[in-house]
PDB file of C-alpha atoms and ligand atoms in Angstrom:
ATOM      1  CA  MET A   1     111.354  99.285  85.837  1.00 91.00           C
ATOM      2  CA  THR A   2     110.621  95.940  87.476  1.00 97.00           C
ATOM      3  CA  ILE A   3     109.032  96.113  90.940  1.00 98.00           C
ATOM      4  CA  ASN A   4     110.057  93.199  93.177  1.00 98.00           C
ATOM      5  CA  ILE A   5     107.243  92.145  95.476  1.00 97.00           C
ATOM      6  CA  ILE A   6     106.713  90.016  98.596  1.00 97.00           C
ATOM      7  CA  VAL A   7     103.190  88.821  99.467  1.00 96.00           C
ATOM      8  CA  ALA A   8     102.075  87.740 102.950  1.00 96.00           C
ATOM      9  CA  GLY A   9      98.990  85.509 103.037  1.00 94.00           C
ATOM     10  CA  PRO A  10      99.479  83.746  99.661  1.00 90.00           C
ATOM     11  CA  ARG A  11      96.952  80.983 100.371  1.00 86.00           C
ATOM     12  CA  GLY A  12      94.194  83.427 101.356  1.00 91.00           C
ATOM     13  CA  LYS A  13      91.293  84.583  99.193  1.00 93.00           C
ATOM     14  CA  MET A  14      92.915  87.965  98.572  1.00 96.00           C
ATOM     15  CA  GLY A  15      96.531  86.795  98.591  1.00 94.00           C
ATOM     16  CA  SER A  16      95.962  84.176  95.896  1.00 90.00           C
ATOM     17  CA  GLU A  17      94.038  86.650  93.711  1.00 94.00           C
ATOM     18  CA  ALA A  18      96.808  89.242  94.184  1.00 96.00           C
ATOM     19  CA  ILE A  19      99.464  86.712  93.119  1.00 93.00           C
ATOM     20  CA  ASN A  20      97.518  85.962  89.945  1.00 92.00           C
ATOM     21  CA  MET A  21      97.327  89.681  89.196  1.00 96.00           C
ATOM     22  CA  ILE A  22     101.069  90.218  89.906  1.00 96.00           C
ATOM     23  CA  ASN A  23     102.005  87.341  87.590  1.00 92.00           C
ATOM     24  CA  LYS A  24     100.058  88.921  84.736  1.00 94.00           C
ATOM     25  CA  GLU A  25     101.828  92.293  85.011  1.00 97.00           C
ATOM     26  CA  GLU A  26     105.033  92.621  83.011  1.00 97.00           C
ATOM     27  CA  ASN A  27     106.719  95.083  85.390  1.00 98.00           C
ATOM     28  CA  PHE A  28     105.816  93.184  88.604  1.00 97.00           C
ATOM     29  CA  ARG A  29     107.897  90.283  89.890  1.00 95.00           C
ATOM     30  CA  LEU A  30     106.850  88.130  92.861  1.00 94.00           C
ATOM     31  CA  ILE A  31     110.092  87.222  94.618  1.00 94.00           C
ATOM     32  CA  ALA A  32     108.955  85.667  97.933  1.00 93.00           C
ATOM     33  CA  CYS A  33     105.961  84.916 100.132  1.00 92.00           C
ATOM     34  CA  ILE A  34     105.361  84.892 103.872  1.00 93.00           C
ATOM     35  CA  ASP A  35     103.157  82.024 104.938  1.00 90.00           C
ATOM     36  CA  ARG A  36     102.765  80.606 108.415  1.00 84.00           C
ATOM     37  CA  LYS A  37     102.046  77.053 107.303  1.00 73.00           C
ATOM     38  CA  ASN A  38     104.373  76.541 104.378  1.00 63.00           C
ATOM     39  CA  GLY A  39     107.588  78.247 105.404  1.00 59.00           C
ATOM     40  CA  GLY A  40     110.573  76.501 103.870  1.00 57.00           C
ATOM     41  CA  LYS A  41     108.558  74.998 101.048  1.00 55.00           C
ATOM     42  CA  SER A  42     108.493  76.278  97.541  1.00 53.00           C
ATOM     43  CA  LEU A  43     105.240  77.970  96.624  1.00 55.00           C
ATOM     44  CA  GLU A  44     104.637  75.292  94.023  1.00 55.00           C
ATOM     45  CA  ASP A  45     103.841  72.956  96.928  1.00 54.00           C
ATOM     46  CA  ILE A  46     101.066  75.214  98.150  1.00 56.00           C
ATOM     47  CA  GLU A  47      97.575  74.186  97.250  1.00 52.00           C
ATOM     48  CA  ASN A  48      95.819  76.316  94.631  1.00 51.00           C
ATOM     49  CA  GLN A  49      99.004  78.131  93.619  1.00 55.00           C
ATOM     50  CA  PRO A  50     100.781  77.832  90.298  1.00 54.00           C
ATOM     51  CA  ALA A  51     104.376  76.532  90.289  1.00 52.00           C
ATOM     52  CA  LEU A  52     106.303  79.735  90.927  1.00 65.00           C
ATOM     53  CA  ASN A  53     109.428  78.331  92.468  1.00 74.00           C
ATOM     54  CA  ILE A  54     110.055  81.227  94.828  1.00 85.00           C
ATOM     55  CA  PRO A  55     111.081  81.064  98.496  1.00 88.00           C
ATOM     56  CA  VAL A  56     108.355  80.950 101.145  1.00 87.00           C
ATOM     57  CA  PHE A  57     109.206  82.130 104.665  1.00 91.00           C
ATOM     58  CA  GLU A  58     107.479  81.643 107.962  1.00 90.00           C
ATOM     59  CA  ASP A  59     109.566  84.289 109.650  1.00 93.00           C
ATOM     60  CA  VAL A  60     109.108  87.854 108.477  1.00 96.00           C
ATOM     61  CA  GLU A  61     112.597  89.031 109.514  1.00 96.00           C
ATOM     62  CA  ALA A  62     114.250  86.123 107.700  1.00 95.00           C
ATOM     63  CA  CYS A  63     112.251  86.976 104.595  1.00 96.00           C
ATOM     64  CA  PHE A  64     113.077  90.693 104.594  1.00 98.00           C
ATOM     65  CA  GLU A  65     116.767  89.993 105.234  1.00 97.00           C
ATOM     66  CA  SER A  66     117.057  87.308 102.531  1.00 95.00           C
ATOM     67  CA  VAL A  67     115.465  88.941  99.507  1.00 96.00           C
ATOM     68  CA  ASN A  68     115.810  92.351  97.932  1.00 96.00           C
ATOM     69  CA  ALA A  69     112.238  93.631  97.645  1.00 98.00           C
ATOM     70  CA  ASP A  70     110.737  96.992  96.689  1.00 98.00           C
ATOM     71  CA  VAL A  71     107.164  96.410  97.870  1.00 98.00           C
ATOM     72  CA  PHE A  72     105.570  94.257 100.561  1.00 98.00           C
ATOM     73  CA  ILE A  73     101.869  93.369 100.340  1.00 98.00           C
ATOM     74  CA  ASP A  74     100.014  92.270 103.461  1.00 98.00           C
ATOM     75  CA  LEU A  75      96.724  90.381 103.150  1.00 98.00           C
ATOM     76  CA  THR A  76      96.598  88.470 106.432  1.00 97.00           C
ATOM     77  CA  ILE A  77      95.084  89.272 109.828  1.00 96.00           C
ATOM     78  CA  PRO A  78      95.413  92.505 111.844  1.00 96.00           C
ATOM     79  CA  GLU A  79      97.696  91.283 114.649  1.00 94.00           C
ATOM     80  CA  VAL A  80     100.238  89.771 112.260  1.00 96.00           C
ATOM     81  CA  GLY A  81      99.773  92.357 109.524  1.00 98.00           C
ATOM     82  CA  PHE A  82     100.743  95.175 111.868  1.00 98.00           C
ATOM     83  CA  LEU A  83     104.023  93.455 112.856  1.00 98.00           C
ATOM     84  CA  HIS A  84     104.779  92.633 109.207  1.00 98.00           C
ATOM     85  CA  THR A  85     104.204  96.257 108.205  1.00 98.00           C
ATOM     86  CA  LEU A  86     106.379  97.585 111.014  1.00 98.00           C
ATOM     87  CA  ALA A  87     109.188  95.214 109.963  1.00 98.00           C
ATOM     88  CA  ALA A  88     108.821  96.145 106.275  1.00 98.00           C
ATOM     89  CA  ILE A  89     109.252  99.868 106.990  1.00 98.00           C
ATOM     90  CA  LYS A  90     112.250  99.137 109.231  1.00 98.00           C
ATOM     91  CA  HIS A  91     113.809  97.210 106.314  1.00 98.00           C
ATOM     92  CA  ASN A  92     113.027 100.039 103.856  1.00 98.00           C
ATOM     93  CA  ILE A  93     110.532  97.889 101.951  1.00 98.00           C
ATOM     94  CA  ARG A  94     107.405  99.851 100.989  1.00 98.00           C
ATOM     95  CA  PRO A  95     104.245  98.275 102.419  1.00 98.00           C
ATOM     96  CA  VAL A  96     100.896  98.100 100.619  1.00 98.00           C
ATOM     97  CA  VAL A  97      98.455  96.927 103.256  1.00 98.00           C
ATOM     98  CA  GLY A  98      94.970  95.578 102.597  1.00 98.00           C
ATOM     99  CA  THR A  99      94.600  93.835 105.927  1.00 98.00           C
ATOM    100  CA  SER A 100      91.817  95.494 107.919  1.00 97.00           C
ATOM    101  CA  GLY A 101      91.407  95.851 111.670  1.00 96.00           C
ATOM    102  CA  PHE A 102      94.455  97.978 112.566  1.00 97.00           C
ATOM    103  CA  THR A 103      93.721 100.364 115.465  1.00 97.00           C
ATOM    104  CA  SER A 104      94.126 104.111 114.974  1.00 96.00           C
ATOM    105  CA  GLU A 105      97.099 103.963 117.379  1.00 98.00           C
ATOM    106  CA  GLN A 106      98.761 101.345 115.167  1.00 98.00           C
ATOM    107  CA  ILE A 107      98.160 103.452 112.053  1.00 98.00           C
ATOM    108  CA  SER A 108      99.682 106.475 113.850  1.00 98.00           C
ATOM    109  CA  GLU A 109     102.727 104.427 114.880  1.00 98.00           C
ATOM    110  CA  LEU A 110     103.281 103.210 111.311  1.00 98.00           C
ATOM    111  CA  THR A 111     102.775 106.748 109.956  1.00 98.00           C
ATOM    112  CA  ALA A 112     105.418 108.112 112.339  1.00 98.00           C
ATOM    113  CA  LEU A 113     107.897 105.366 111.457  1.00 98.00           C
ATOM    114  CA  ALA A 114     107.403 105.843 107.695  1.00 98.00           C
ATOM    115  CA  LYS A 115     107.958 109.580 108.141  1.00 98.00           C
ATOM    116  CA  GLU A 116     111.119 108.985 110.166  1.00 98.00           C
ATOM    117  CA  LYS A 117     112.431 106.568 107.514  1.00 98.00           C
ATOM    118  CA  ASN A 118     111.211 108.782 104.644  1.00 98.00           C
ATOM    119  CA  ILE A 119     109.588 105.797 102.972  1.00 98.00           C
ATOM    120  CA  GLY A 120     106.330 105.329 101.059  1.00 98.00           C
ATOM    121  CA  ALA A 121     103.547 103.153 102.483  1.00 98.00           C
ATOM    122  CA  ILE A 122      99.860 102.644 101.716  1.00 98.00           C
ATOM    123  CA  ILE A 123      97.149 101.323 104.023  1.00 98.00           C
ATOM    124  CA  ALA A 124      93.938 100.956 102.042  1.00 98.00           C
ATOM    125  CA  PRO A 125      90.770  99.969 103.897  1.00 98.00           C
ATOM    126  CA  ASN A 126      89.283  99.186 100.481  1.00 98.00           C
ATOM    127  CA  PHE A 127      91.067  98.758  97.138  1.00 98.00           C
ATOM    128  CA  ALA A 128      87.851  98.769  95.054  1.00 98.00           C
ATOM    129  CA  ILE A 129      87.591 102.111  93.261  1.00 98.00           C
ATOM    130  CA  GLY A 130      83.785 102.021  93.519  1.00 98.00           C
ATOM    131  CA  ALA A 131      84.033 101.664  97.289  1.00 98.00           C
ATOM    132  CA  VAL A 132      86.381 104.660  97.488  1.00 98.00           C
ATOM    133  CA  LEU A 133      83.822 106.703  95.506  1.00 98.00           C
ATOM    134  CA  MET A 134      81.031 105.459  97.787  1.00 98.00           C
ATOM    135  CA  MET A 135      83.006 106.747 100.783  1.00 98.00           C
ATOM    136  CA  LYS A 136      83.740 110.121  99.176  1.00 98.00           C
ATOM    137  CA  PHE A 137      80.102 110.582  98.043  1.00 98.00           C
ATOM    138  CA  SER A 138      79.011 109.769 101.599  1.00 98.00           C
ATOM    139  CA  GLN A 139      81.389 112.392 102.951  1.00 98.00           C
ATOM    140  CA  MET A 140      79.837 114.960 100.577  1.00 98.00           C
ATOM    141  CA  ALA A 141      76.258 114.011 101.474  1.00 98.00           C
ATOM    142  CA  ALA A 142      76.922 114.139 105.228  1.00 98.00           C
ATOM    143  CA  LYS A 143      77.288 117.901 105.066  1.00 97.00           C
ATOM    144  CA  TYR A 144      73.593 118.140 104.162  1.00 97.00           C
ATOM    145  CA  PHE A 145      72.238 114.975 105.844  1.00 97.00           C
ATOM    146  CA  PRO A 146      73.775 114.477 109.313  1.00 96.00           C
ATOM    147  CA  ASP A 147      71.498 111.541 110.296  1.00 97.00           C
ATOM    148  CA  ILE A 148      73.375 108.499 109.051  1.00 98.00           C
ATOM    149  CA  GLU A 149      73.368 104.734 109.461  1.00 98.00           C
ATOM    150  CA  ILE A 150      76.215 102.708 107.897  1.00 98.00           C
ATOM    151  CA  ILE A 151      75.346  99.102 107.089  1.00 98.00           C
ATOM    152  CA  GLU A 152      78.246  96.903 106.023  1.00 98.00           C
ATOM    153  CA  LYS A 153      77.685  93.313 104.915  1.00 98.00           C
ATOM    154  CA  HIS A 154      80.416  90.688 104.532  1.00 98.00           C
ATOM    155  CA  HIS A 155      81.020  86.950 104.191  1.00 98.00           C
ATOM    156  CA  ASP A 156      80.922  85.045 107.473  1.00 98.00           C
ATOM    157  CA  ASN A 157      84.687  84.305 107.515  1.00 97.00           C
ATOM    158  CA  LYS A 158      85.489  87.930 108.235  1.00 97.00           C
ATOM    159  CA  LEU A 159      87.314  88.379 111.561  1.00 96.00           C
ATOM    160  CA  ASP A 160      87.007  92.118 112.197  1.00 96.00           C
ATOM    161  CA  ALA A 161      83.850  94.147 112.788  1.00 97.00           C
ATOM    162  CA  PRO A 162      83.063  96.772 111.827  1.00 98.00           C
ATOM    163  CA  SER A 163      84.901  96.499 108.528  1.00 98.00           C
ATOM    164  CA  GLY A 164      87.860  98.748 107.735  1.00 98.00           C
ATOM    165  CA  THR A 165      85.723 100.345 105.033  1.00 98.00           C
ATOM    166  CA  ALA A 166      82.933 101.217 107.491  1.00 98.00           C
ATOM    167  CA  ILE A 167      85.430 102.794 109.904  1.00 98.00           C
ATOM    168  CA  LYS A 168      87.075 104.792 107.107  1.00 98.00           C
ATOM    169  CA  THR A 169      83.634 105.911 105.867  1.00 98.00           C
ATOM    170  CA  ALA A 170      82.722 107.131 109.349  1.00 98.00           C
ATOM    171  CA  GLU A 171      86.072 108.923 109.665  1.00 98.00           C
ATOM    172  CA  LEU A 172      85.553 110.722 106.327  1.00 98.00           C
ATOM    173  CA  ILE A 173      81.970 111.607 107.234  1.00 98.00           C
ATOM    174  CA  ARG A 174      83.142 113.021 110.578  1.00 97.00           C
ATOM    175  CA  GLU A 175      85.178 115.606 108.643  1.00 97.00           C
ATOM    176  CA  SER A 176      82.082 117.097 106.958  1.00 97.00           C
ATOM    177  CA  ARG A 177      79.174 116.348 109.339  1.00 96.00           C
ATOM    178  CA  SER A 178      78.163 118.702 112.116  1.00 91.00           C
ATOM    179  CA  ILE A 179      78.273 116.973 115.504  1.00 87.00           C
ATOM    180  CA  LYS A 180      74.999 115.235 116.239  1.00 89.00           C
ATOM    181  CA  LYS A 181      73.787 112.398 118.458  1.00 87.00           C
ATOM    182  CA  GLN A 182      71.205 110.551 116.425  1.00 91.00           C
ATOM    183  CA  GLY A 183      67.925 108.963 117.428  1.00 90.00           C
ATOM    184  CA  HIS A 184      65.625 109.754 120.333  1.00 94.00           C
ATOM    185  CA  PRO A 185      67.466 111.135 123.386  1.00 92.00           C
ATOM    186  CA  ASN A 186      65.688 108.561 125.565  1.00 95.00           C
ATOM    187  CA  GLU A 187      66.129 105.555 123.269  1.00 95.00           C
ATOM    188  CA  ARG A 188      67.326 102.378 125.009  1.00 95.00           C
ATOM    189  CA  GLU A 189      68.237  98.906 123.808  1.00 97.00           C
ATOM    190  CA  THR A 190      66.192  96.005 125.138  1.00 97.00           C
ATOM    191  CA  ILE A 191      68.744  93.665 123.522  1.00 97.00           C
ATOM    192  CA  ASN A 192      72.385  94.825 123.668  1.00 96.00           C
ATOM    193  CA  GLY A 193      73.759  95.928 120.303  1.00 96.00           C
ATOM    194  CA  ALA A 194      70.348  96.464 118.678  1.00 97.00           C
ATOM    195  CA  ARG A 195      71.293  99.997 117.610  1.00 96.00           C
ATOM    196  CA  GLY A 196      74.726  98.958 116.315  1.00 97.00           C
ATOM    197  CA  ALA A 197      78.117 100.468 117.125  1.00 97.00           C
ATOM    198  CA  GLU A 198      78.279 104.180 117.961  1.00 95.00           C
ATOM    199  CA  PHE A 199      80.763 106.401 116.117  1.00 96.00           C
ATOM    200  CA  ASP A 200      80.513 110.132 116.748  1.00 95.00           C
ATOM    201  CA  GLY A 201      76.736 109.850 117.202  1.00 94.00           C
ATOM    202  CA  MET A 202      76.294 107.790 113.997  1.00 95.00           C
ATOM    203  CA  ARG A 203      75.535 104.062 113.966  1.00 97.00           C
ATOM    204  CA  ILE A 204      77.423 101.259 112.219  1.00 98.00           C
ATOM    205  CA  HIS A 205      75.823  97.832 111.682  1.00 98.00           C
ATOM    206  CA  SER A 206      77.791  94.727 110.658  1.00 98.00           C
ATOM    207  CA  VAL A 207      76.021  91.878 108.856  1.00 98.00           C
ATOM    208  CA  ARG A 208      77.832  88.534 108.352  1.00 98.00           C
ATOM    209  CA  LEU A 209      76.305  85.896 106.073  1.00 98.00           C
ATOM    210  CA  PRO A 210      77.511  83.122 103.765  1.00 98.00           C
ATOM    211  CA  GLY A 211      77.009  84.161 100.147  1.00 98.00           C
ATOM    212  CA  LEU A 212      78.085  87.760 100.712  1.00 98.00           C
ATOM    213  CA  VAL A 213      81.478  89.123  99.573  1.00 98.00           C
ATOM    214  CA  ALA A 214      81.836  92.823 100.567  1.00 98.00           C
ATOM    215  CA  HIS A 215      78.971  95.312 100.501  1.00 99.00           C
ATOM    216  CA  GLN A 216      78.111  98.590 102.169  1.00 98.00           C
ATOM    217  CA  GLU A 217      75.255 101.051 102.148  1.00 98.00           C
ATOM    218  CA  VAL A 218      75.205 104.420 103.817  1.00 98.00           C
ATOM    219  CA  ILE A 219      71.683 105.656 104.524  1.00 98.00           C
ATOM    220  CA  PHE A 220      70.999 109.342 105.068  1.00 98.00           C
ATOM    221  CA  GLY A 221      67.611 110.272 106.553  1.00 97.00           C
ATOM    222  CA  SER A 222      65.872 113.629 106.426  1.00 96.00           C
ATOM    223  CA  LYS A 223      62.325 114.992 106.524  1.00 96.00           C
ATOM    224  CA  GLY A 224      60.318 113.083 103.915  1.00 98.00           C
ATOM    225  CA  GLN A 225      63.364 111.679 102.120  1.00 98.00           C
ATOM    226  CA  LEU A 226      66.117 109.072 102.270  1.00 98.00           C
ATOM    227  CA  LEU A 227      69.369 109.004 100.331  1.00 98.00           C
ATOM    228  CA  THR A 228      71.175 105.663  99.992  1.00 98.00           C
ATOM    229  CA  ILE A 229      74.758 105.369  98.696  1.00 98.00           C
ATOM    230  CA  LYS A 230      75.662 101.753  98.059  1.00 98.00           C
ATOM    231  CA  HIS A 231      78.587  99.709  96.799  1.00 98.00           C
ATOM    232  CA  ASP A 232      78.905  95.960  96.147  1.00 98.00           C
ATOM    233  CA  SER A 233      82.004  93.867  95.537  1.00 98.00           C
ATOM    234  CA  PHE A 234      80.748  90.615  93.999  1.00 98.00           C
ATOM    235  CA  ASN A 235      84.215  89.071  93.781  1.00 98.00           C
ATOM    236  CA  ARG A 236      87.813  89.753  94.839  1.00 98.00           C
ATOM    237  CA  GLY A 237      88.739  90.792  91.305  1.00 97.00           C
ATOM    238  CA  SER A 238      87.122  94.124  92.275  1.00 98.00           C
ATOM    239  CA  PHE A 239      90.115  94.902  94.533  1.00 98.00           C
ATOM    240  CA  MET A 240      92.912  94.127  92.078  1.00 98.00           C
ATOM    241  CA  GLU A 241      92.997  97.400  90.106  1.00 98.00           C
ATOM    242  CA  GLY A 242      93.472  99.216  93.424  1.00 98.00           C
ATOM    243  CA  ILE A 243      96.295  96.902  94.492  1.00 98.00           C
ATOM    244  CA  LYS A 244      98.014  97.288  91.117  1.00 98.00           C
ATOM    245  CA  PHE A 245      97.679 101.078  91.337  1.00 98.00           C
ATOM    246  CA  SER A 246      99.028 101.062  94.917  1.00 98.00           C
ATOM    247  CA  ILE A 247     102.094  98.958  94.047  1.00 98.00           C
ATOM    248  CA  GLU A 248     103.052 101.494  91.395  1.00 98.00           C
ATOM    249  CA  LYS A 249     102.096 104.578  93.420  1.00 98.00           C
ATOM    250  CA  VAL A 250     103.893 103.566  96.618  1.00 98.00           C
ATOM    251  CA  MET A 251     107.207 103.680  94.727  1.00 98.00           C
ATOM    252  CA  ASP A 252     106.790 107.472  94.354  1.00 98.00           C
ATOM    253  CA  LEU A 253     105.686 108.202  97.924  1.00 98.00           C
ATOM    254  CA  ASP A 254     107.865 109.212 100.862  1.00 98.00           C
ATOM    255  CA  GLU A 255     105.219 108.932 103.593  1.00 98.00           C
ATOM    256  CA  LEU A 256     102.370 106.679 104.697  1.00 98.00           C
ATOM    257  CA  VAL A 257      99.007 107.253 103.022  1.00 98.00           C
ATOM    258  CA  TYR A 258      95.904 105.867 104.757  1.00 98.00           C
ATOM    259  CA  GLY A 259      93.096 105.527 102.195  1.00 98.00           C
ATOM    260  CA  LEU A 260      93.197 105.488  98.383  1.00 98.00           C
ATOM    261  CA  GLU A 261      91.022 108.615  98.265  1.00 98.00           C
ATOM    262  CA  ASN A 262      94.162 110.599  99.121  1.00 98.00           C
ATOM    263  CA  ILE A 263      96.124 109.479  96.054  1.00 97.00           C
ATOM    264  CA  LEU A 264      93.603 108.568  93.329  1.00 92.00           C
TER     265      LEU A 264
HETATM  266  N1  LIG B 301      91.640  96.436 101.584  1.00 78.85           N
HETATM  267  C1  LIG B 301      90.836  95.699 100.823  1.00 78.85           C
HETATM  268  O1  LIG B 301      90.369  96.120  99.767  1.00 78.85           O
HETATM  269  C2  LIG B 301      90.514  94.303 101.259  1.00 78.85           C
HETATM  270  C3  LIG B 301      90.979  93.868 102.438  1.00 78.85           C
HETATM  271  N2  LIG B 301      90.701  92.605 102.849  1.00 78.85           N
HETATM  272  C4  LIG B 301      91.355  92.202 104.091  1.00 78.85           C
HETATM  273  O2  LIG B 301      92.452  91.369 103.744  1.00 78.85           O
HETATM  274  C5  LIG B 301      92.683  90.420 104.777  1.00 78.85           C
HETATM  275  C6  LIG B 301      92.689  89.013 104.169  1.00 78.85           C
HETATM  276  O3  LIG B 301      91.403  88.726 103.675  1.00 78.85           O
HETATM  277  P1  LIG B 301      91.065  87.322 102.991  1.00 78.85           P
HETATM  278  O4  LIG B 301      92.062  87.014 101.956  1.00 78.85           O
HETATM  279  O5  LIG B 301      89.632  87.388 102.641  1.00 78.85           O
HETATM  280  O6  LIG B 301      91.269  86.351 104.236  1.00 78.85           O
HETATM  281  P2  LIG B 301      91.715  84.806 104.221  1.00 78.85           P
HETATM  282  O7  LIG B 301      91.303  84.266 105.556  1.00 78.85           O
HETATM  283  O8  LIG B 301      91.212  84.140 103.005  1.00 78.85           O
HETATM  284  O9  LIG B 301      93.300  84.873 104.136  1.00 78.85           O
HETATM  285  C7  LIG B 301      94.093  85.300 105.209  1.00 78.85           C
HETATM  286  C8  LIG B 301      95.490  84.725 105.024  1.00 78.85           C
HETATM  287  O10 LIG B 301      96.302  85.153 106.114  1.00 78.85           O
HETATM  288  C9  LIG B 301      96.968  84.026 106.630  1.00 78.85           C
HETATM  289  N3  LIG B 301      97.311  84.133 108.039  1.00 78.85           N
HETATM  290  C10 LIG B 301      96.466  84.042 109.082  1.00 78.85           C
HETATM  291  N4  LIG B 301      97.154  84.108 110.222  1.00 78.85           N
HETATM  292  C11 LIG B 301      98.439  84.252 109.879  1.00 78.85           C
HETATM  293  C12 LIG B 301      99.653  84.341 110.621  1.00 78.85           C
HETATM  294  N5  LIG B 301      99.626  84.288 111.950  1.00 78.85           N
HETATM  295  N6  LIG B 301     100.819  84.492 109.956  1.00 78.85           N
HETATM  296  C13 LIG B 301     100.854  84.516 108.604  1.00 78.85           C
HETATM  297  N7  LIG B 301      99.740  84.383 107.849  1.00 78.85           N
HETATM  298  C14 LIG B 301      98.558  84.260 108.485  1.00 78.85           C
HETATM  299  C15 LIG B 301      95.994  82.895 106.412  1.00 78.85           C
HETATM  300  O11 LIG B 301      96.633  81.635 106.531  1.00 78.85           O
HETATM  301  P3  LIG B 301      95.877  80.383 107.261  1.00 78.85           P
HETATM  302  O12 LIG B 301      95.093  79.748 106.195  1.00 78.85           O
HETATM  303  O13 LIG B 301      97.012  79.565 107.759  1.00 78.85           O
HETATM  304  O14 LIG B 301      95.029  80.936 108.364  1.00 78.85           O
HETATM  305  C16 LIG B 301      95.504  83.197 105.017  1.00 78.85           C
HETATM  306  O15 LIG B 301      96.409  82.748 104.040  1.00 78.85           O
HETATM  307  C17 LIG B 301      91.585  90.658 105.817  1.00 78.85           C
HETATM  308  O16 LIG B 301      92.084  91.487 106.829  1.00 78.85           O
HETATM  309  C18 LIG B 301      90.516  91.403 105.042  1.00 78.85           C
HETATM  310  O17 LIG B 301      89.718  92.206 105.843  1.00 78.85           O
HETATM  311  C19 LIG B 301      89.954  91.749 102.115  1.00 78.85           C
HETATM  312  C20 LIG B 301      89.423  92.152 100.932  1.00 78.85           C
HETATM  313  C21 LIG B 301      89.661  93.484 100.397  1.00 78.85           C
HETATM  314  O1  LIG B 302      87.307  91.065 104.742  1.00 78.85           O
HETATM  315  C1  LIG B 302      86.911  91.436 103.612  1.00 78.85           C
HETATM  316  O2  LIG B 302      86.441  90.655 102.787  1.00 78.85           O
HETATM  317  C2  LIG B 302      87.029  92.861 103.275  1.00 78.85           C
HETATM  318  N1  LIG B 302      87.648  93.652 104.090  1.00 78.85           N
HETATM  319  C3  LIG B 302      87.890  95.033 103.932  1.00 78.85           C
HETATM  320  C4  LIG B 302      87.198  95.809 105.022  1.00 78.85           C
HETATM  321  O3  LIG B 302      87.276  95.407 106.197  1.00 78.85           O
HETATM  322  O4  LIG B 302      86.593  96.846 104.745  1.00 78.85           O
HETATM  323  C5  LIG B 302      87.561  95.518 102.543  1.00 78.85           C
HETATM  324  C6  LIG B 302      86.394  94.848 101.902  1.00 78.85           C
HETATM  325  O5  LIG B 302      85.244  95.317 102.512  1.00 78.85           O
HETATM  326  C7  LIG B 302      86.501  93.337 101.980  1.00 78.85           C
END
């Protein structure tokens, strides 16, 4: 069966890599793109993209009404990605969302809408299988080591902090860790933010530097020992297996799944 796909964010680092992956798969067919700068032009006019000769829309509604798609992939920015995803579900097009930075309220709203429409959807904070394992291993370790610092490191073009992966890691850890406020009860910051963001008593630190792609370590401290669980994405190819898997999997779902750990 051929799966007809729309991609939003085709000029982006992830969008362009995803298009290359889609074009290599026999059962995937890219049928349109959503792009804020190149609406109305053919994708062949877009820099760094092969000549695909498919329609490119600026307006999401116009796109969803004009083409007959099975799956919509969003790799843009949180504000726009949320509206795109909402529109996709309303049009019965299954979303696969990589865009990070959605609030938990937005995820709940999308979950409720997908349930109402009985349609599959996937929001994946991280498509790299190694990162999903890193999160699950961290969840397991947190049962025994409740003192945890999450350090995520990304390229300096990243808009959201902390990363979607760090938030998802903290959410998974919360399910297995006994409630604990870490550090000294009287600790105080002499410079704001020195101890990082607080999540359920844990700390999350966001590093942004040129040269980085996407990296995270979760450090567990205990008497006389440290456990570090670490994952590195050195390039965006690391996310493509997860996107490919999600495009196929979302066709069989009838609800929204938040996190690949729930379906791998
Ligand atoms: N889940 C996962 O595994 C991964 C998720 N991500 C997430 O994917 C998203 C994209 O990342 P990345 O490709 O690195 O980012 P880029 O900045 O390279 O690409 C973002 C794309 O979105 C487009 N865009 C921005 N604003 C709008 C708008 N208002 N309407 C339509 N399109 C818009 C940009 O166009 P323009 O050039 O005009 O701004 C650009 O093409 C991020 O949220 C990131 O966190 C990234 C890697 C892995
Ligand atoms: O912006 C990125 O690059 C990435 N974003 C996702 C996140 O916020 O966790 C996934 C990955 O870390 C790369």
